Short mmCIF file of C-alpha atoms in Angstrom, two decimals:
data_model
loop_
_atom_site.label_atom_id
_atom_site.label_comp_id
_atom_site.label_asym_id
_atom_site.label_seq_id
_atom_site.Cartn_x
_atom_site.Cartn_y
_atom_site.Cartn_z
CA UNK A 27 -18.50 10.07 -8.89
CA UNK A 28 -16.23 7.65 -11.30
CA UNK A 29 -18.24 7.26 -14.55
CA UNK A 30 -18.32 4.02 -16.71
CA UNK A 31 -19.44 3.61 -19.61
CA UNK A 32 -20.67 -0.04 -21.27
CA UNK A 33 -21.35 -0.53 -24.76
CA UNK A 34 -22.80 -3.27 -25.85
CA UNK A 35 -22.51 -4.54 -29.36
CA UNK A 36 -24.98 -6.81 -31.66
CA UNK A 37 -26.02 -8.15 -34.93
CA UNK A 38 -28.35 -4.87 -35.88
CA UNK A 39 -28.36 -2.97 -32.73
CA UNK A 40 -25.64 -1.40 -30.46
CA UNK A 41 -26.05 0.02 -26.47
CA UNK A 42 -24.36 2.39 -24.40
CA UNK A 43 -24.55 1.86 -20.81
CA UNK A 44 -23.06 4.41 -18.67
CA UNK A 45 -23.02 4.88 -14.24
CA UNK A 46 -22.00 6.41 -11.53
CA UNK A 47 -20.26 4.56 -9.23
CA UNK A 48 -18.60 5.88 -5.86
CA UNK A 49 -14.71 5.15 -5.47
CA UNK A 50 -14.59 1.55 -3.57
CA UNK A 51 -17.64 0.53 -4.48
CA UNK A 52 -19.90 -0.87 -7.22
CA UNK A 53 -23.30 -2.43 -7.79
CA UNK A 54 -25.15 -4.53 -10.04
CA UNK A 55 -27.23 -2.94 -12.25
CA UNK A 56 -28.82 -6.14 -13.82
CA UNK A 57 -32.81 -5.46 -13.09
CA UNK A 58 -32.76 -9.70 -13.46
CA UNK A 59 -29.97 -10.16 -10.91
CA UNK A 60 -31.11 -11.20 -6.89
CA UNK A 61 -28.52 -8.61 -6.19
CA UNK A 62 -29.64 -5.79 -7.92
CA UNK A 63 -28.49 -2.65 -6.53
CA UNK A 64 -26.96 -3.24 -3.88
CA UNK A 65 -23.51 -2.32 -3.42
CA UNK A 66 -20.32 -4.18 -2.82
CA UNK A 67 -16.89 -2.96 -1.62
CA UNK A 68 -14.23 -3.83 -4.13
CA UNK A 69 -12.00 -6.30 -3.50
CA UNK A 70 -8.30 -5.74 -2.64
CA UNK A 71 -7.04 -5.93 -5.77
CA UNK A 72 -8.54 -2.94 -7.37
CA UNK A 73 -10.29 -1.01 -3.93
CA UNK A 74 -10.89 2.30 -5.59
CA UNK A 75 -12.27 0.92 -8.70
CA UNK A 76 -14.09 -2.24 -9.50
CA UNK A 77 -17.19 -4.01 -11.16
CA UNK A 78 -20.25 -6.70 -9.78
CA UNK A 79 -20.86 -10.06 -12.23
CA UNK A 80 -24.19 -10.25 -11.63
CA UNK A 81 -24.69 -13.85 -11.98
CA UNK A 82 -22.33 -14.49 -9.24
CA UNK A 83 -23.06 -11.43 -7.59
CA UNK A 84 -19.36 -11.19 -6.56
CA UNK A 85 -16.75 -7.72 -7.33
CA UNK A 86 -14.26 -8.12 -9.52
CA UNK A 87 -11.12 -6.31 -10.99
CA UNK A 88 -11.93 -5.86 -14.81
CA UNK A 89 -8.21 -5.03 -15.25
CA UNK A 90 -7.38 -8.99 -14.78
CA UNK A 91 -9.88 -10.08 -17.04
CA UNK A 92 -9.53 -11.43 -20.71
CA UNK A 93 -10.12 -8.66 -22.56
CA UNK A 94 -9.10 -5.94 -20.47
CA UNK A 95 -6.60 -2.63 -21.80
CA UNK A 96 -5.56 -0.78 -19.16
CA UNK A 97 -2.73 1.13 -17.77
CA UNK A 98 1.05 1.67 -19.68
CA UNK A 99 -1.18 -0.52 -22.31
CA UNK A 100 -1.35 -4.06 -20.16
CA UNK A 101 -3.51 -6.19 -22.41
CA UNK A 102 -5.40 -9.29 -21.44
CA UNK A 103 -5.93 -11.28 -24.41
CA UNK A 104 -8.90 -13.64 -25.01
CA UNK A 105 -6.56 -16.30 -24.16
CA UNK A 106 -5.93 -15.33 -20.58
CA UNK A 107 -2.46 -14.11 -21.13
CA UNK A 108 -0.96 -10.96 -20.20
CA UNK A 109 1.11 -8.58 -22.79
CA UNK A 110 2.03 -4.99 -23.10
CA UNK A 111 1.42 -2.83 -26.58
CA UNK A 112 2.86 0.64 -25.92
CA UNK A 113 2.65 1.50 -29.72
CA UNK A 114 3.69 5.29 -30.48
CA UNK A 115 2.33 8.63 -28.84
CA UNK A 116 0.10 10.66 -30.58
CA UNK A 117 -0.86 7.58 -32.85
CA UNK A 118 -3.20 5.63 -33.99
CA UNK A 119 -3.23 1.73 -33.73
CA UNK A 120 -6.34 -1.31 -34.36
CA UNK A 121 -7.00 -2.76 -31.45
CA UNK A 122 -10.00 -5.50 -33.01
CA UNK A 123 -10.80 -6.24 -36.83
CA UNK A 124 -13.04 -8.41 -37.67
CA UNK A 125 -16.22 -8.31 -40.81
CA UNK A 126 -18.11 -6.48 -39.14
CA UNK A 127 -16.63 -4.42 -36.10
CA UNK A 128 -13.51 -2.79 -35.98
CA UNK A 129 -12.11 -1.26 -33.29
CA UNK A 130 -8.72 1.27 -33.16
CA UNK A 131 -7.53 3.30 -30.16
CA UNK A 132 -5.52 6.83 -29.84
CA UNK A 133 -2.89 6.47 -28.10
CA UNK A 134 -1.38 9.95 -25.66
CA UNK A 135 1.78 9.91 -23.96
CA UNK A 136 5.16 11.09 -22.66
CA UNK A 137 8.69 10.68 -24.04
CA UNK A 138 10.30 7.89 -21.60
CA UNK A 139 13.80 6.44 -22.05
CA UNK A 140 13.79 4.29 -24.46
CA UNK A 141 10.42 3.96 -25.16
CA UNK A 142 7.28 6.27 -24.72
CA UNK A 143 4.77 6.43 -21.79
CA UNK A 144 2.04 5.73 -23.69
CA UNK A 145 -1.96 4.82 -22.69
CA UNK A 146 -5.14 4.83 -24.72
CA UNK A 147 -6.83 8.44 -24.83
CA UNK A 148 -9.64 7.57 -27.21
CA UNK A 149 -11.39 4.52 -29.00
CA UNK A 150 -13.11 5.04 -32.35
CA UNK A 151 -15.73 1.72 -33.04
CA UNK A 152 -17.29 0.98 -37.00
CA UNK A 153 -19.93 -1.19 -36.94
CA UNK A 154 -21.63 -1.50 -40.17
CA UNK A 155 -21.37 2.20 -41.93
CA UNK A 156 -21.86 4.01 -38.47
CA UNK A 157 -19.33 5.12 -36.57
CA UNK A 158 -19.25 5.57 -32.18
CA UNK A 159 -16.42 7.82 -30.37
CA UNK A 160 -15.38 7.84 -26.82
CA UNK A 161 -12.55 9.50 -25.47
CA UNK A 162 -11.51 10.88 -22.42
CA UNK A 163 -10.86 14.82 -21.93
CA UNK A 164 -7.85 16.33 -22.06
CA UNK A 165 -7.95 17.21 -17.58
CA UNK A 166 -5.30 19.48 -15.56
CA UNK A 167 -6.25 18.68 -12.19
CA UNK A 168 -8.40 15.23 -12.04
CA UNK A 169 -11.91 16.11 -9.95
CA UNK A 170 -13.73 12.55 -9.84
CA UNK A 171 -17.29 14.33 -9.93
CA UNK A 172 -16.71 16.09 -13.45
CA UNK A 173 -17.92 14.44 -16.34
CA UNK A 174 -14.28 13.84 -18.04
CA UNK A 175 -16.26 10.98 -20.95
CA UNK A 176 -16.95 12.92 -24.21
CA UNK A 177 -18.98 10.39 -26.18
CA UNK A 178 -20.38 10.37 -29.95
CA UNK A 179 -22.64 8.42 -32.19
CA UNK A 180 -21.97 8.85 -36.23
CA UNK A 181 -20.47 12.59 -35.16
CA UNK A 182 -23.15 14.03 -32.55
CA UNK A 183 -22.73 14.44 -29.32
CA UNK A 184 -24.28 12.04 -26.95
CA UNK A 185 -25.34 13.68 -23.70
CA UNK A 186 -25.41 10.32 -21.19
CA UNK A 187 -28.90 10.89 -18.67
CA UNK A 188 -27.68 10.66 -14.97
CA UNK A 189 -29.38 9.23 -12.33
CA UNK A 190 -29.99 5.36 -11.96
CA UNK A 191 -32.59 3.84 -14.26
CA UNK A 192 -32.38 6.76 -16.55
CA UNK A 193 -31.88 5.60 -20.22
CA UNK A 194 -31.29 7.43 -23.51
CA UNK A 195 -32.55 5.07 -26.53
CA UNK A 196 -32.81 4.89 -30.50
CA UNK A 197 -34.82 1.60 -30.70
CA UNK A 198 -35.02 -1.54 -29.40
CA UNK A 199 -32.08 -3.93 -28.34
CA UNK A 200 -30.89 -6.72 -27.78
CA UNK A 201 -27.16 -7.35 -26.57
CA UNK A 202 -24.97 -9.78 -27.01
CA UNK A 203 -21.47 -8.49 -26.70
CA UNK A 204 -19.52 -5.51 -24.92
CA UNK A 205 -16.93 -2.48 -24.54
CA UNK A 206 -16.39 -1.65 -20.66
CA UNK A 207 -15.31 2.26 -20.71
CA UNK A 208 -14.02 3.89 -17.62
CA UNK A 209 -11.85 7.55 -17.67
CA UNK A 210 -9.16 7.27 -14.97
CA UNK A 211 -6.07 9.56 -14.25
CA UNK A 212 -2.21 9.21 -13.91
CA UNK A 213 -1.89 10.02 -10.38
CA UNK A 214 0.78 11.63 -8.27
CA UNK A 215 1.88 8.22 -6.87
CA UNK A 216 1.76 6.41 -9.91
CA UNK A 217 4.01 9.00 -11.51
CA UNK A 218 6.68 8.94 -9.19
CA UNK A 219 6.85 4.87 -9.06
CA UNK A 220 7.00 4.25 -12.72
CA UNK A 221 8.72 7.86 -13.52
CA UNK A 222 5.89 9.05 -15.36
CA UNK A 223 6.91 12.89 -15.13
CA UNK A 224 3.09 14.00 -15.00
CA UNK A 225 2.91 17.62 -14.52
CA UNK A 226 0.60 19.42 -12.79
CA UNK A 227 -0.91 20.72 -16.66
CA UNK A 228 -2.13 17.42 -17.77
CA UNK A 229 -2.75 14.32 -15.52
CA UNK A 230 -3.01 12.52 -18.52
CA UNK A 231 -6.94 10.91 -18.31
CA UNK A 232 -7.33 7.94 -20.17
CA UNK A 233 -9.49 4.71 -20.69
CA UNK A 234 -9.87 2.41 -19.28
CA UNK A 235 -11.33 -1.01 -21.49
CA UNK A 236 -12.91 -4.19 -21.21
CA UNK A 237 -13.87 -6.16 -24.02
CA UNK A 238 -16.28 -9.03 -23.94
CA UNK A 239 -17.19 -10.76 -27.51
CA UNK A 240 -19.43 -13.26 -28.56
CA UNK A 241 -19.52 -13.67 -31.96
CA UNK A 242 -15.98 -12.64 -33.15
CA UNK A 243 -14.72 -15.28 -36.55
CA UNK A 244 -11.85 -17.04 -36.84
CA UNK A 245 -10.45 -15.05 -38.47
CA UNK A 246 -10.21 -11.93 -36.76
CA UNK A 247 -7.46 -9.84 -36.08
CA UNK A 248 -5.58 -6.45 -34.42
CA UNK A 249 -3.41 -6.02 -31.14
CA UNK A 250 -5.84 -7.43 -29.01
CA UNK A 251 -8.31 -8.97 -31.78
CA UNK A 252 -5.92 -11.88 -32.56
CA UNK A 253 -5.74 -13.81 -29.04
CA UNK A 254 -9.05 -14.69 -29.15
CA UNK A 255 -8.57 -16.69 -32.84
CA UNK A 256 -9.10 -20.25 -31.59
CA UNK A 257 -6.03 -22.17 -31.51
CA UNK A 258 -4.04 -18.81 -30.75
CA UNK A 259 -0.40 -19.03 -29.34
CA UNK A 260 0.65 -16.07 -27.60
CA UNK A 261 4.58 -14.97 -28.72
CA UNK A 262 4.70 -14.00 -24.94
CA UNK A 263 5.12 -16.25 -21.86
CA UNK A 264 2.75 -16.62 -19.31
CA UNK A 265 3.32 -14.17 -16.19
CA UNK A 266 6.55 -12.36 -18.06
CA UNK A 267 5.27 -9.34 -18.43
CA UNK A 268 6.44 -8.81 -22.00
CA UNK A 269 5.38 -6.59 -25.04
CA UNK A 270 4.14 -7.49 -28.09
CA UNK A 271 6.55 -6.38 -30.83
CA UNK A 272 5.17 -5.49 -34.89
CA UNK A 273 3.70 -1.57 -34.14
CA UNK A 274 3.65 -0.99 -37.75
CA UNK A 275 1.15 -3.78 -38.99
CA UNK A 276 -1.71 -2.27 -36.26
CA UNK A 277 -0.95 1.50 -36.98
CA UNK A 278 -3.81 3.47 -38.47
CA UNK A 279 -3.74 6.55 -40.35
CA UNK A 280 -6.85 8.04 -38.17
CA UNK A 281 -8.98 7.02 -35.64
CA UNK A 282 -12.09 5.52 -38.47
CA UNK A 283 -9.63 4.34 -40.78
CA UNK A 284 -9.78 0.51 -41.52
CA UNK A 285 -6.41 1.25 -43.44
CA UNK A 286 -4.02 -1.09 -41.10
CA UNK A 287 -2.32 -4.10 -42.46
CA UNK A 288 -4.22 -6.48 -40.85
CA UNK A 289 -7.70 -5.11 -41.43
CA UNK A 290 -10.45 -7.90 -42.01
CA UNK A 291 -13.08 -5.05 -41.98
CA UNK A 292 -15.74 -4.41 -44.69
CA UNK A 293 -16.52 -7.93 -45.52
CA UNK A 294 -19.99 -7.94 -44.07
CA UNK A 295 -21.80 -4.97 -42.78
CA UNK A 296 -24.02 -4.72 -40.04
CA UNK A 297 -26.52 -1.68 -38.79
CA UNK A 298 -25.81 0.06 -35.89
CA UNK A 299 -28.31 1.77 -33.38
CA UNK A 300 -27.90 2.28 -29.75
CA UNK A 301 -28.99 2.59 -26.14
CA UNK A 302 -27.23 4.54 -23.39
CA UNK A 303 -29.08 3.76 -19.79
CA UNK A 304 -27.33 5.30 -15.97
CA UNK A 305 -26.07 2.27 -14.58
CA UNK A 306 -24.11 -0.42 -15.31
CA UNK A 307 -25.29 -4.21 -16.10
#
């Protein structure tokens, strides 16, 4: 079983979705949706891993979606346009900053030429004065059925229920925006393409993201954060594949720090509570 993890982010309330879904296949989880439950192969694009919009009730790869971080960092900013951020190893960088959300990412990786290998290991949210955590675990040998997600609200361990329909809760919510999750490995044929070197120690899990926002101001700001400022003009041309250059101004001292030089964070604080349910919307 692949698990994925969805947290949804509001004015005073936060949830955590998180399901099982079978390699090749996904479902809707959407208890409003016509299509609820049943499953759908994924399309060609992504066939081991892929999600259901349940108002189309259609798969889709969330990889080539505004929003989405996955990979040797690919980004796909709000604007639709695709860029690379391979920041540092072993750092930290800010991914979103806005008032009231702030989001920063540890990167892992391996020493490349020229450059490192590098893909997002862990993302630390603040929302308000409370802090979430998810992060893949460090894996030798990737077994799909382990639970590889270590997740964590304000410093505690959140144990996610299994089983669909089974929910974990703190109060009520209501969502608005969200953080697709998903733990994935560097596999054997992936390393020998791009030259990865992956040993047979560490496969190198990491996460997987998609970000969907709502409610973001103008002037917000970070790695990914930025593209979706209206009026936003991408340094990188469509379909070239390029990297985003300027490390330094998104580099963190620590996962929770708000210390990067494009912070916006602090300006308006929100409360955060959450919901984790089996099963994704």
């Amino acid at each position: 079983m692949k698990y994925f993890l969805q947290v949804l982010l509001v004015a005073l309330i936060s949830c955590f979705f998180c399901g099982h879904v079978n390699a090749g296949t996904a479902k809707c989880m959407n208890t409003y949706s016509y299509c609820y439950g049943k499953l759908f192969n994924c399309p060609q694009g992504c066939p081991n891993q892929c999600e259901v919009d349940c108002n189309t009730c259609k798969p889709y790869c969330p990889c080539d979606k505004p929003g989405a971080v996955c990979h040797d960092p690919r980004f796909i900013g709000g604007d639709g346009i695709k860029f690379y951020f391979h920041g540092k190893k072993n750092k930290d960088f800010c991914l979103v900053t806005d008032s009231d959300i702030h989001v920063n990412a540890h990167f892992i990786g391996k020493q490349g030429k020229g450059r490192d290998f590098t893909w997002v290991q862990s993302i630390g949210v603040l929302f308000g004065s409370q802090q979430f955590y998810v992060g893949a675990r460090k894996v030798a040998t990737w077994h799909g059925s382990d639970d590889n997600m270590h997740v964590q609200f304000n410093g505690a361990d959140i144990n996610i229920p299994s089983g669909d329909g089974e929910m974990w809760t703190s109060r009520r919510a209501t969502c608005r925006s969200n953080i697709g999750v998903r733990v994935v490995p560097i596999t054997e044929e992936e390393s020998r393409i791009h030259g990865y070197g992956i040993t047979e120690d560490d496969c190198f899990a990491h996460l997987e993201l998609s970000f969907k926002f709502s409610s973001l101001s103008n002037s917000v700001s970070g790695v990914l954060g930025q593209t979706y400022v209206p009026g936003y003009r991408s340094p990188v041309k469509i379909a070239s594949d390029a990297g985003h250059g300027g490390a330094e101004k998104y580099s963190t001292s620590h996962l929770f720090a708000t210390d990067c030089a494009v912070s916006k964070f602090g300006s308006r604080g929100r409360v955060l509570r959450l919901r984790i349910r089996d099963g994704c919307l």
